[in-house]
PDB file of C-alpha atoms in Angstrom:
ATOM      1  CA  UNK A  11      -9.287-110.537 -98.384  1.00 95.00           C
ATOM      2  CA  UNK A  12     -12.369-108.968 -96.785  1.00 98.00           C
ATOM      3  CA  UNK A  13     -15.835-110.506 -96.591  1.00 98.00           C
ATOM      4  CA  UNK A  14     -18.750-108.468 -95.247  1.00 98.00           C
ATOM      5  CA  UNK A  15     -21.790-110.215 -93.762  1.00 98.00           C
ATOM      6  CA  UNK A  16     -24.815-107.932 -93.743  1.00 98.00           C
ATOM      7  CA  UNK A  17     -27.185-108.051 -90.783  1.00 98.00           C
ATOM      8  CA  UNK A  18     -26.218-111.489 -89.398  1.00 97.00           C
ATOM      9  CA  UNK A  19     -28.379-110.997 -86.297  1.00 97.00           C
ATOM     10  CA  UNK A  20     -31.432-111.145 -88.609  1.00 97.00           C
ATOM     11  CA  UNK A  21     -30.301-112.752 -91.875  1.00 96.00           C
ATOM     12  CA  UNK A  22     -29.470-116.164 -90.498  1.00 95.00           C
ATOM     13  CA  UNK A  23     -32.403-118.515 -91.159  1.00 93.00           C
ATOM     14  CA  UNK A  24     -32.242-122.131 -92.394  1.00 93.00           C
ATOM     15  CA  UNK A  25     -28.678-122.627 -91.190  1.00 92.00           C
ATOM     16  CA  UNK A  26     -27.377-120.472 -94.021  1.00 95.00           C
ATOM     17  CA  UNK A  27     -24.734-118.905 -91.793  1.00 96.00           C
ATOM     18  CA  UNK A  28     -23.084-122.229 -92.540  1.00 97.00           C
ATOM     19  CA  UNK A  29     -21.976-120.547 -95.760  1.00 98.00           C
ATOM     20  CA  UNK A  30     -19.873-118.129 -93.709  1.00 98.00           C
ATOM     21  CA  UNK A  31     -18.576-120.817 -91.353  1.00 97.00           C
ATOM     22  CA  UNK A  32     -17.407-122.775 -94.378  1.00 98.00           C
ATOM     23  CA  UNK A  33     -15.759-119.747 -95.970  1.00 98.00           C
ATOM     24  CA  UNK A  34     -13.946-119.103 -92.677  1.00 98.00           C
ATOM     25  CA  UNK A  35     -12.603-122.650 -92.833  1.00 98.00           C
ATOM     26  CA  UNK A  36     -11.513-122.175 -96.458  1.00 98.00           C
ATOM     27  CA  UNK A  37     -10.078-118.681 -95.906  1.00 98.00           C
ATOM     28  CA  UNK A  38      -8.618-118.586 -92.380  1.00 97.00           C
ATOM     29  CA  UNK A  39      -6.531-115.481 -93.153  1.00 96.00           C
ATOM     30  CA  UNK A  40      -9.476-113.452 -94.461  1.00 97.00           C
ATOM     31  CA  UNK A  41     -11.159-110.674 -92.488  1.00 98.00           C
ATOM     32  CA  UNK A  42     -14.840-111.358 -91.838  1.00 98.00           C
ATOM     33  CA  UNK A  43     -16.832-108.219 -91.048  1.00 98.00           C
ATOM     34  CA  UNK A  44     -20.241-108.653 -89.399  1.00 98.00           C
ATOM     35  CA  UNK A  45     -22.302-105.520 -90.000  1.00 98.00           C
ATOM     36  CA  UNK A  46     -25.365-105.208 -87.727  1.00 97.00           C
ATOM     37  CA  UNK A  47     -28.611-103.686 -88.891  1.00 96.00           C
ATOM     38  CA  UNK A  48     -28.039-100.325 -87.221  1.00 94.00           C
ATOM     39  CA  UNK A  49     -24.503 -99.792 -88.539  1.00 96.00           C
ATOM     40  CA  UNK A  50     -23.314 -98.370 -91.846  1.00 96.00           C
ATOM     41  CA  UNK A  51     -21.887-101.042 -94.153  1.00 97.00           C
ATOM     42  CA  UNK A  52     -18.134-101.182 -94.551  1.00 97.00           C
ATOM     43  CA  UNK A  53     -18.516-101.422 -98.334  1.00 98.00           C
ATOM     44  CA  UNK A  54     -19.186 -97.684 -98.240  1.00 97.00           C
ATOM     45  CA  UNK A  55     -15.675 -96.857 -97.104  1.00 96.00           C
ATOM     46  CA  UNK A  56     -13.332 -99.646 -98.192  1.00 96.00           C
ATOM     47  CA  UNK A  57     -12.964-102.354-100.838  1.00 96.00           C
ATOM     48  CA  UNK A  58     -14.744-105.602 -99.987  1.00 98.00           C
ATOM     49  CA  UNK A  59     -14.099-108.868-101.824  1.00 98.00           C
ATOM     50  CA  UNK A  60     -17.465-110.509-101.078  1.00 98.00           C
ATOM     51  CA  UNK A  61     -20.699-109.076 -99.689  1.00 98.00           C
ATOM     52  CA  UNK A  62     -22.994-111.740 -98.223  1.00 98.00           C
ATOM     53  CA  UNK A  63     -26.562-111.657 -96.921  1.00 98.00           C
ATOM     54  CA  UNK A  64     -28.671-114.655 -95.962  1.00 98.00           C
ATOM     55  CA  UNK A  65     -32.386-115.377 -95.583  1.00 97.00           C
ATOM     56  CA  UNK A  66     -34.482-113.615 -92.973  1.00 97.00           C
ATOM     57  CA  UNK A  67     -38.043-113.213 -91.725  1.00 96.00           C
ATOM     58  CA  UNK A  68     -40.398-110.954 -93.649  1.00 95.00           C
ATOM     59  CA  UNK A  69     -40.371-108.159 -90.990  1.00 96.00           C
ATOM     60  CA  UNK A  70     -36.558-108.275 -90.937  1.00 97.00           C
ATOM     61  CA  UNK A  71     -36.531-108.168 -94.729  1.00 97.00           C
ATOM     62  CA  UNK A  72     -38.482-104.907 -94.695  1.00 97.00           C
ATOM     63  CA  UNK A  73     -36.060-103.462 -92.136  1.00 97.00           C
ATOM     64  CA  UNK A  74     -33.138-104.510 -94.335  1.00 98.00           C
ATOM     65  CA  UNK A  75     -34.697-102.693 -97.301  1.00 98.00           C
ATOM     66  CA  UNK A  76     -35.052 -99.531 -95.214  1.00 97.00           C
ATOM     67  CA  UNK A  77     -31.435 -99.744 -94.034  1.00 97.00           C
ATOM     68  CA  UNK A  78     -30.034-100.431 -97.521  1.00 98.00           C
ATOM     69  CA  UNK A  79     -32.183 -97.908 -99.415  1.00 98.00           C
ATOM     70  CA  UNK A  80     -29.826 -94.946 -98.768  1.00 97.00           C
ATOM     71  CA  UNK A  81     -26.991 -96.982-100.302  1.00 97.00           C
ATOM     72  CA  UNK A  82     -28.708 -98.232-103.430  1.00 97.00           C
ATOM     73  CA  UNK A  83     -26.533 -96.154-105.760  1.00 97.00           C
ATOM     74  CA  UNK A  84     -23.391 -97.464-104.103  1.00 98.00           C
ATOM     75  CA  UNK A  85     -24.693-101.029-104.373  1.00 98.00           C
ATOM     76  CA  UNK A  86     -25.539-100.533-108.041  1.00 98.00           C
ATOM     77  CA  UNK A  87     -22.020 -99.224-108.624  1.00 98.00           C
ATOM     78  CA  UNK A  88     -20.421-102.166-106.841  1.00 98.00           C
ATOM     79  CA  UNK A  89     -22.451-104.653-108.887  1.00 98.00           C
ATOM     80  CA  UNK A  90     -21.566-102.845-112.111  1.00 97.00           C
ATOM     81  CA  UNK A  91     -17.933-102.704-111.045  1.00 97.00           C
ATOM     82  CA  UNK A  92     -17.650-106.432-110.461  1.00 97.00           C
ATOM     83  CA  UNK A  93     -17.680-106.777-106.671  1.00 98.00           C
ATOM     84  CA  UNK A  94     -18.652-110.297-105.619  1.00 98.00           C
ATOM     85  CA  UNK A  95     -22.008-110.726-103.889  1.00 98.00           C
ATOM     86  CA  UNK A  96     -23.818-113.800-102.604  1.00 98.00           C
ATOM     87  CA  UNK A  97     -27.402-113.258-101.419  1.00 98.00           C
ATOM     88  CA  UNK A  98     -29.259-116.452-100.463  1.00 98.00           C
ATOM     89  CA  UNK A  99     -32.910-117.204 -99.728  1.00 97.00           C
ATOM     90  CA  UNK A 100     -35.161-114.171 -99.729  1.00 97.00           C
ATOM     91  CA  UNK A 101     -32.239-111.745 -99.290  1.00 98.00           C
ATOM     92  CA  UNK A 102     -32.185-111.143-103.052  1.00 97.00           C
ATOM     93  CA  UNK A 103     -35.746-109.751-102.886  1.00 98.00           C
ATOM     94  CA  UNK A 104     -34.454-106.640-101.109  1.00 98.00           C
ATOM     95  CA  UNK A 105     -33.004-105.575-104.486  1.00 98.00           C
ATOM     96  CA  UNK A 106     -36.213-106.224-106.483  1.00 98.00           C
ATOM     97  CA  UNK A 107     -38.587-103.523-107.702  1.00 97.00           C
ATOM     98  CA  UNK A 108     -41.121-104.466-105.058  1.00 97.00           C
ATOM     99  CA  UNK A 109     -42.609-107.154-102.849  1.00 98.00           C
ATOM    100  CA  UNK A 110     -46.366-107.669-102.926  1.00 97.00           C
ATOM    101  CA  UNK A 111     -47.928-108.773 -99.657  1.00 94.00           C
ATOM    102  CA  UNK A 112     -51.695-109.199 -99.484  1.00 89.00           C
ATOM    103  CA  UNK A 113     -52.456-106.039-101.433  1.00 88.00           C
ATOM    104  CA  UNK A 114     -49.597-104.103 -99.865  1.00 93.00           C
ATOM    105  CA  UNK A 115     -46.679-103.123-102.114  1.00 96.00           C
ATOM    106  CA  UNK A 116     -43.288-102.806-100.464  1.00 97.00           C
ATOM    107  CA  UNK A 117     -40.755-100.962-102.647  1.00 97.00           C
ATOM    108  CA  UNK A 118     -37.367-102.620-102.937  1.00 98.00           C
ATOM    109  CA  UNK A 119     -34.117-101.019-104.006  1.00 98.00           C
ATOM    110  CA  UNK A 120     -35.086-101.517-107.662  1.00 97.00           C
ATOM    111  CA  UNK A 121     -31.728-102.868-108.837  1.00 98.00           C
ATOM    112  CA  UNK A 122     -33.425-105.812-110.569  1.00 97.00           C
ATOM    113  CA  UNK A 123     -36.720-105.539-112.445  1.00 96.00           C
ATOM    114  CA  UNK A 124     -38.428-108.396-110.623  1.00 98.00           C
ATOM    115  CA  UNK A 125     -41.389-108.572-108.264  1.00 97.00           C
ATOM    116  CA  UNK A 126     -41.825-111.003-105.382  1.00 97.00           C
ATOM    117  CA  UNK A 127     -45.324-112.025-104.321  1.00 97.00           C
ATOM    118  CA  UNK A 128     -45.887-113.371-100.825  1.00 95.00           C
ATOM    119  CA  UNK A 129     -48.495-115.968 -99.954  1.00 92.00           C
ATOM    120  CA  UNK A 130     -48.353-117.039 -96.330  1.00 88.00           C
ATOM    121  CA  UNK A 131     -50.868-119.823 -96.943  1.00 88.00           C
ATOM    122  CA  UNK A 132     -48.668-121.445 -99.582  1.00 88.00           C
ATOM    123  CA  UNK A 133     -45.140-122.077 -98.331  1.00 92.00           C
ATOM    124  CA  UNK A 134     -43.086-123.686-101.086  1.00 94.00           C
ATOM    125  CA  UNK A 135     -40.585-126.391-100.088  1.00 95.00           C
ATOM    126  CA  UNK A 136     -38.596-128.326-102.668  1.00 95.00           C
ATOM    127  CA  UNK A 137     -35.211-129.615-103.748  1.00 95.00           C
ATOM    128  CA  UNK A 138     -33.372-128.155-106.726  1.00 97.00           C
ATOM    129  CA  UNK A 139     -30.911-129.573-109.231  1.00 97.00           C
ATOM    130  CA  UNK A 140     -29.678-127.279-111.962  1.00 97.00           C
ATOM    131  CA  UNK A 141     -26.831-126.270-114.217  1.00 97.00           C
ATOM    132  CA  UNK A 142     -24.382-123.410-113.698  1.00 97.00           C
ATOM    133  CA  UNK A 143     -21.167-122.854-115.684  1.00 94.00           C
ATOM    134  CA  UNK A 144     -21.070-126.488-116.753  1.00 95.00           C
ATOM    135  CA  UNK A 145     -21.462-127.818-113.204  1.00 97.00           C
ATOM    136  CA  UNK A 146     -24.437-129.222-111.333  1.00 97.00           C
ATOM    137  CA  UNK A 147     -25.771-127.151-108.443  1.00 98.00           C
ATOM    138  CA  UNK A 148     -27.893-128.591-105.641  1.00 96.00           C
ATOM    139  CA  UNK A 149     -30.014-126.780-103.138  1.00 96.00           C
ATOM    140  CA  UNK A 150     -33.253-126.550-101.218  1.00 96.00           C
ATOM    141  CA  UNK A 151     -36.039-124.010-101.265  1.00 96.00           C
ATOM    142  CA  UNK A 152     -38.321-122.949 -98.431  1.00 95.00           C
ATOM    143  CA  UNK A 153     -40.196-119.734 -99.125  1.00 95.00           C
ATOM    144  CA  UNK A 154     -43.485-117.876 -98.921  1.00 94.00           C
ATOM    145  CA  UNK A 155     -42.774-115.984-102.140  1.00 96.00           C
ATOM    146  CA  UNK A 156     -42.528-116.535-105.849  1.00 96.00           C
ATOM    147  CA  UNK A 157     -40.702-114.046-108.069  1.00 97.00           C
ATOM    148  CA  UNK A 158     -41.877-112.733-111.442  1.00 98.00           C
ATOM    149  CA  UNK A 159     -40.145-110.896-114.249  1.00 97.00           C
ATOM    150  CA  UNK A 160     -37.637-111.582-116.991  1.00 97.00           C
ATOM    151  CA  UNK A 161     -34.331-113.069-115.789  1.00 97.00           C
ATOM    152  CA  UNK A 162     -33.604-114.834-119.091  1.00 96.00           C
ATOM    153  CA  UNK A 163     -30.464-112.747-119.654  1.00 96.00           C
ATOM    154  CA  UNK A 164     -29.130-112.858-116.101  1.00 97.00           C
ATOM    155  CA  UNK A 165     -30.307-116.024-114.356  1.00 98.00           C
ATOM    156  CA  UNK A 166     -28.094-117.966-111.965  1.00 98.00           C
ATOM    157  CA  UNK A 167     -28.923-121.611-112.729  1.00 98.00           C
ATOM    158  CA  UNK A 168     -31.301-123.516-114.991  1.00 98.00           C
ATOM    159  CA  UNK A 169     -33.387-126.159-113.231  1.00 97.00           C
ATOM    160  CA  UNK A 170     -33.215-129.781-114.278  1.00 96.00           C
ATOM    161  CA  UNK A 171     -35.359-130.679-111.287  1.00 95.00           C
ATOM    162  CA  UNK A 172     -37.280-128.211-109.177  1.00 96.00           C
ATOM    163  CA  UNK A 173     -38.415-124.715-110.119  1.00 97.00           C
ATOM    164  CA  UNK A 174     -36.867-121.400-111.075  1.00 97.00           C
ATOM    165  CA  UNK A 175     -38.100-118.011-109.887  1.00 97.00           C
ATOM    166  CA  UNK A 176     -41.599-119.485-109.933  1.00 97.00           C
ATOM    167  CA  UNK A 177     -43.350-122.692-111.002  1.00 95.00           C
ATOM    168  CA  UNK A 178     -43.592-121.580-114.640  1.00 96.00           C
ATOM    169  CA  UNK A 179     -39.881-121.087-115.328  1.00 97.00           C
ATOM    170  CA  UNK A 180     -36.734-123.202-114.901  1.00 98.00           C
ATOM    171  CA  UNK A 181     -34.534-120.104-114.594  1.00 98.00           C
ATOM    172  CA  UNK A 182     -33.450-119.651-110.983  1.00 98.00           C
ATOM    173  CA  UNK A 183     -32.047-116.591-109.314  1.00 98.00           C
ATOM    174  CA  UNK A 184     -29.985-113.679-110.615  1.00 98.00           C
ATOM    175  CA  UNK A 185     -26.416-113.460-111.825  1.00 98.00           C
ATOM    176  CA  UNK A 186     -25.162-110.054-112.928  1.00 97.00           C
ATOM    177  CA  UNK A 187     -21.411-109.614-113.277  1.00 97.00           C
ATOM    178  CA  UNK A 188     -20.209-111.109-109.976  1.00 98.00           C
ATOM    179  CA  UNK A 189     -23.523-110.661-108.165  1.00 98.00           C
ATOM    180  CA  UNK A 190     -25.330-113.923-107.407  1.00 98.00           C
ATOM    181  CA  UNK A 191     -28.735-113.881-105.770  1.00 98.00           C
ATOM    182  CA  UNK A 192     -30.464-117.222-105.351  1.00 98.00           C
ATOM    183  CA  UNK A 193     -33.373-118.646-103.413  1.00 97.00           C
ATOM    184  CA  UNK A 194     -31.307-121.798-102.843  1.00 97.00           C
ATOM    185  CA  UNK A 195     -30.501-122.605 -99.236  1.00 96.00           C
ATOM    186  CA  UNK A 196     -28.775-125.611 -97.823  1.00 91.00           C
ATOM    187  CA  UNK A 197     -26.281-124.013 -97.056  1.00 96.00           C
ATOM    188  CA  UNK A 198     -25.293-123.595-100.686  1.00 97.00           C
ATOM    189  CA  UNK A 199     -21.497-123.487-100.299  1.00 98.00           C
ATOM    190  CA  UNK A 200     -21.326-126.558 -98.077  1.00 97.00           C
ATOM    191  CA  UNK A 201     -23.592-128.543-100.396  1.00 97.00           C
ATOM    192  CA  UNK A 202     -21.759-127.605-103.600  1.00 98.00           C
ATOM    193  CA  UNK A 203     -17.961-127.898-103.490  1.00 98.00           C
ATOM    194  CA  UNK A 204     -17.614-127.372-107.283  1.00 98.00           C
ATOM    195  CA  UNK A 205     -19.505-124.077-107.005  1.00 98.00           C
ATOM    196  CA  UNK A 206     -17.540-123.046-103.922  1.00 98.00           C
ATOM    197  CA  UNK A 207     -14.298-123.780-105.795  1.00 98.00           C
ATOM    198  CA  UNK A 208     -15.536-121.617-108.674  1.00 98.00           C
ATOM    199  CA  UNK A 209     -16.442-118.785-106.270  1.00 98.00           C
ATOM    200  CA  UNK A 210     -13.088-118.875-104.493  1.00 98.00           C
ATOM    201  CA  UNK A 211     -11.250-118.860-107.813  1.00 97.00           C
ATOM    202  CA  UNK A 212     -13.379-115.990-109.081  1.00 97.00           C
ATOM    203  CA  UNK A 213     -12.608-113.993-105.932  1.00 96.00           C
ATOM    204  CA  UNK A 214      -8.869-114.467-106.494  1.00 95.00           C
ATOM    205  CA  UNK A 215      -8.362-117.213-103.900  1.00 96.00           C
ATOM    206  CA  UNK A 216      -7.195-119.913-106.311  1.00 96.00           C
ATOM    207  CA  UNK A 217      -4.586-121.122-103.842  1.00 95.00           C
ATOM    208  CA  UNK A 218      -7.106-121.579-101.011  1.00 96.00           C
ATOM    209  CA  UNK A 219      -7.940-125.266-100.509  1.00 96.00           C
ATOM    210  CA  UNK A 220     -11.514-126.402-100.018  1.00 97.00           C
ATOM    211  CA  UNK A 221     -11.961-127.140 -96.335  1.00 97.00           C
ATOM    212  CA  UNK A 222     -12.807-130.768 -95.528  1.00 97.00           C
ATOM    213  CA  UNK A 223     -12.488-131.433 -99.248  1.00 97.00           C
ATOM    214  CA  UNK A 224     -12.866-135.205 -99.230  1.00 97.00           C
ATOM    215  CA  UNK A 225     -15.910-135.125 -96.945  1.00 97.00           C
ATOM    216  CA  UNK A 226     -17.773-132.379 -98.813  1.00 97.00           C
ATOM    217  CA  UNK A 227     -17.078-134.014-102.173  1.00 97.00           C
ATOM    218  CA  UNK A 228     -18.355-137.399-100.962  1.00 97.00           C
ATOM    219  CA  UNK A 229     -21.486-135.762 -99.558  1.00 97.00           C
ATOM    220  CA  UNK A 230     -22.010-133.855-102.804  1.00 97.00           C
ATOM    221  CA  UNK A 231     -21.734-137.046-104.871  1.00 97.00           C
ATOM    222  CA  UNK A 232     -24.239-138.804-102.612  1.00 96.00           C
ATOM    223  CA  UNK A 233     -26.716-135.910-102.732  1.00 94.00           C
ATOM    224  CA  UNK A 234     -26.351-135.671-106.483  1.00 94.00           C
ATOM    225  CA  UNK A 235     -27.199-139.351-106.825  1.00 94.00           C
ATOM    226  CA  UNK A 236     -30.214-138.971-104.538  1.00 92.00           C
ATOM    227  CA  UNK A 237     -31.481-135.832-106.287  1.00 89.00           C
ATOM    228  CA  UNK A 238     -31.216-137.536-109.677  1.00 87.00           C
ATOM    229  CA  UNK A 239     -32.993-140.664-108.430  1.00 80.00           C
TER     230      UNK A 239
END
């Protein structure tokens, strides 16, 4: 099994590289490929089981868009073909139509018909509790952007508490085939053992045990109680 981490020297905010550390513990035999910003992605030349990118600063986000733009057709084909993706935090915005920043419009790869709008004077921080595939998903949000557009047919999770793409919708993130892009940080996989189990199974790793299973399940139950209270 091969997992490619895009631009880890930049896309590593909020402790979200914890997602990769946890996957390494769950999948010790897997190959983890760290692709730096100035290198061509390995997904161009070989099959990859999961492509991951985490949250980054706004200048790094614009660099990531520039680096990925030549590969947008390949990325679209991989999403259509069912390759697994997990983009957390603002990483998903690189695939939007555009990002608006104080009158400036930054074109994204245009794979999803959404727009992100930055407001540096209004950082949004909140907790999230929502439903996905019959399970409860927990996470945190910390972002300068809100996203706008119709994700009613391809959202990731529906908020029970917290917000979706913006304050006016409960529909959070994007799920298209096996692509998942979510603003939730935490790190998501450590905080949500049921979701991590689902992801591993979906990737074909049904025999892989959850690392530190008892501990992560106890922590999940405690967080779930706190989020509901």
